[in-house]
Amino acid sequence: QVQLVESGGGSVQSGGSLRLSCAASGKIFAIAAMGWYRQAPGKQRELVATITSIGSTDYAESLKGRFTISRDNAWNAVYLQMNSLKPEDTAVYYCNARGYVAGTQADFASWGQGTQVTVSS
């Protein structure tokens, strides 16, 4: 009922920057929070950052200062600006959104298909 589409991944050299985007569409009454998670090969999916509808943010401690999450409530979109990228940031980055479905106001939690970020040394 709610779909997320990510874009902006790619390959970059160490020290470079990338900006990820994620747009939500479908039967959305309201989005409570959106966020980014990542999964490196052989590792579990981990939190990168989240942001609520009122702008409260939460970051993985190790990423503070390099990554910045933002959102556009009018467009149901979330962004992740990634600076000073390191090879260990290489992973598939997933967008997540949770909120309420239009019409029923049932809860939803949706994931995007993921976008690959590769950082070379």
mmCIF file of C-alpha atoms in Angstrom:
data_model
loop_
_atom_site.group_PDB
_atom_site.id
_atom_site.type_symbol
_atom_site.label_atom_id
_atom_site.label_comp_id
_atom_site.label_asym_id
_atom_site.label_seq_id
_atom_site.Cartn_x
_atom_site.Cartn_y
_atom_site.Cartn_z
ATOM 1 C CA GLN A 1 0.000 0.000 0.000
ATOM 2 C CA VAL A 2 2.969 2.302 0.615
ATOM 3 C CA GLN A 3 5.948 2.147 -1.692
ATOM 4 C CA LEU A 4 9.407 3.624 -1.197
ATOM 5 C CA VAL A 5 11.790 4.334 -4.040
ATOM 6 C CA GLU A 6 15.420 5.193 -3.345
ATOM 7 C CA SER A 7 17.895 6.895 -5.633
ATOM 8 C CA GLY A 8 21.313 8.468 -5.494
ATOM 9 C CA GLY A 9 23.558 5.518 -4.752
ATOM 10 C CA GLY A 10 26.723 4.871 -6.692
ATOM 11 C CA SER A 11 30.465 4.596 -6.512
ATOM 12 C CA VAL A 12 32.736 7.234 -5.039
ATOM 13 C CA GLN A 13 36.296 7.492 -3.844
ATOM 14 C CA SER A 14 37.189 7.759 -0.201
ATOM 15 C CA GLY A 15 36.538 11.294 1.048
ATOM 16 C CA GLY A 16 33.807 11.915 -1.467
ATOM 17 C CA SER A 17 30.123 12.672 -0.975
ATOM 18 C CA LEU A 18 26.805 11.217 -2.050
ATOM 19 C CA ARG A 19 23.204 12.233 -1.464
ATOM 20 C CA LEU A 20 20.528 9.586 -1.229
ATOM 21 C CA SER A 21 16.862 10.310 -1.817
ATOM 22 C CA CYS A 22 13.764 8.321 -0.979
ATOM 23 C CA ALA A 23 10.205 9.102 -1.967
ATOM 24 C CA ALA A 24 7.118 7.484 -0.489
ATOM 25 C CA SER A 25 3.910 7.021 -2.427
ATOM 26 C CA GLY A 26 0.625 5.195 -2.100
ATOM 27 C CA LYS A 27 -2.201 5.321 0.390
ATOM 28 C CA ILE A 28 -0.543 7.541 2.937
ATOM 29 C CA PHE A 29 -2.503 9.317 5.634
ATOM 30 C CA ALA A 30 0.559 10.432 7.535
ATOM 31 C CA ILE A 31 4.189 9.465 7.933
ATOM 32 C CA ALA A 32 5.442 9.451 11.499
ATOM 33 C CA ALA A 33 9.087 8.804 10.784
ATOM 34 C CA MET A 34 11.461 7.995 7.964
ATOM 35 C CA GLY A 35 14.963 6.713 8.076
ATOM 36 C CA TRP A 36 17.941 5.059 6.508
ATOM 37 C CA TYR A 37 19.513 1.738 7.343
ATOM 38 C CA ARG A 38 22.401 -0.069 5.708
ATOM 39 C CA GLN A 39 23.625 -3.596 5.276
ATOM 40 C CA ALA A 40 27.173 -4.482 4.360
ATOM 41 C CA PRO A 41 28.085 -7.927 2.966
ATOM 42 C CA GLY A 42 28.055 -10.520 5.702
ATOM 43 C CA LYS A 43 26.679 -8.106 8.288
ATOM 44 C CA GLN A 44 23.305 -7.360 9.792
ATOM 45 C CA ARG A 45 21.248 -4.385 8.755
ATOM 46 C CA GLU A 46 22.021 -1.410 10.973
ATOM 47 C CA LEU A 47 20.574 1.992 11.702
ATOM 48 C CA VAL A 48 22.077 4.956 9.909
ATOM 49 C CA ALA A 49 19.664 7.744 10.837
ATOM 50 C CA THR A 50 15.997 8.471 11.412
ATOM 51 C CA ILE A 51 13.880 11.611 11.412
ATOM 52 C CA THR A 52 10.375 12.195 12.725
ATOM 53 C CA SER A 53 7.606 14.319 11.261
ATOM 54 C CA ILE A 54 8.585 17.167 13.556
ATOM 55 C CA GLY A 55 12.252 16.946 12.654
ATOM 56 C CA SER A 56 13.715 15.036 15.565
ATOM 57 C CA THR A 57 16.729 13.079 14.397
ATOM 58 C CA ASP A 58 18.678 10.082 15.602
ATOM 59 C CA TYR A 59 22.000 8.913 14.217
ATOM 60 C CA ALA A 60 24.287 5.963 14.605
ATOM 61 C CA GLU A 61 26.954 7.284 16.932
ATOM 62 C CA SER A 62 29.787 6.472 14.558
ATOM 63 C CA LEU A 63 28.206 8.462 11.726
ATOM 64 C CA LYS A 64 27.469 11.700 13.530
ATOM 65 C CA GLY A 65 29.166 14.640 11.884
ATOM 66 C CA ARG A 66 29.531 12.974 8.490
ATOM 67 C CA PHE A 67 25.941 12.036 7.618
ATOM 68 C CA THR A 68 22.919 14.338 7.704
ATOM 69 C CA ILE A 69 19.311 13.256 7.374
ATOM 70 C CA SER A 70 16.546 15.606 6.261
ATOM 71 C CA ARG A 71 12.994 15.300 5.008
ATOM 72 C CA ASP A 72 10.388 17.096 2.969
ATOM 73 C CA ASN A 73 7.024 16.420 4.563
ATOM 74 C CA ALA A 74 5.121 17.933 1.656
ATOM 75 C CA TRP A 75 6.655 15.409 -0.729
ATOM 76 C CA ASN A 76 6.879 12.457 1.687
ATOM 77 C CA ALA A 77 10.587 12.323 0.977
ATOM 78 C CA VAL A 78 13.711 11.767 3.013
ATOM 79 C CA TYR A 79 17.316 12.490 2.133
ATOM 80 C CA LEU A 80 20.695 11.399 3.397
ATOM 81 C CA GLN A 81 23.713 13.585 2.751
ATOM 82 C CA MET A 82 26.866 11.540 3.198
ATOM 83 C CA ASN A 83 30.204 13.350 3.397
ATOM 84 C CA SER A 84 33.777 12.218 3.975
ATOM 85 C CA LEU A 85 32.830 8.731 2.876
ATOM 86 C CA LYS A 86 35.026 5.821 3.889
ATOM 87 C CA PRO A 87 35.399 2.327 2.409
ATOM 88 C CA GLU A 88 33.628 0.936 5.488
ATOM 89 C CA ASP A 89 30.523 2.901 4.464
ATOM 90 C CA THR A 90 30.145 0.520 1.524
ATOM 91 C CA ALA A 91 26.752 -1.144 1.844
ATOM 92 C CA VAL A 92 23.250 -1.352 0.471
ATOM 93 C CA TYR A 93 21.292 1.549 1.928
ATOM 94 C CA TYR A 94 17.604 1.035 2.634
ATOM 95 C CA CYS A 95 14.924 3.634 3.189
ATOM 96 C CA ASN A 96 12.275 2.997 5.813
ATOM 97 C CA ALA A 97 9.019 4.745 6.601
ATOM 98 C CA ARG A 98 6.339 4.144 9.183
ATOM 99 C CA GLY A 99 3.024 5.853 9.560
ATOM 100 C CA TYR A 100 -0.674 5.462 8.882
ATOM 101 C CA VAL A 101 -2.597 4.281 5.839
ATOM 102 C CA ALA A 102 -5.164 6.599 4.284
ATOM 103 C CA GLY A 103 -8.733 5.490 4.765
ATOM 104 C CA THR A 104 -8.093 2.936 7.493
ATOM 105 C CA GLN A 105 -5.397 4.752 9.469
ATOM 106 C CA ALA A 106 -3.841 1.384 10.097
ATOM 107 C CA ASP A 107 -0.149 1.354 10.865
ATOM 108 C CA PHE A 108 2.321 0.683 8.111
ATOM 109 C CA ALA A 109 6.047 0.110 7.979
ATOM 110 C CA SER A 110 7.646 -0.065 4.558
ATOM 111 C CA TRP A 111 11.097 -0.620 3.132
ATOM 112 C CA GLY A 112 12.617 0.454 -0.135
ATOM 113 C CA GLN A 113 14.437 -1.910 -2.444
ATOM 114 C CA GLY A 114 17.840 -0.582 -1.448
ATOM 115 C CA THR A 115 20.516 1.369 -3.255
ATOM 116 C CA GLN A 116 24.162 0.372 -3.436
ATOM 117 C CA VAL A 117 26.851 2.698 -2.136
ATOM 118 C CA THR A 118 30.436 1.707 -2.883
ATOM 119 C CA VAL A 119 33.391 3.666 -1.532
ATOM 120 C CA SER A 120 36.825 2.836 -2.891
ATOM 121 C CA SER A 121 40.084 3.632 -1.193
#
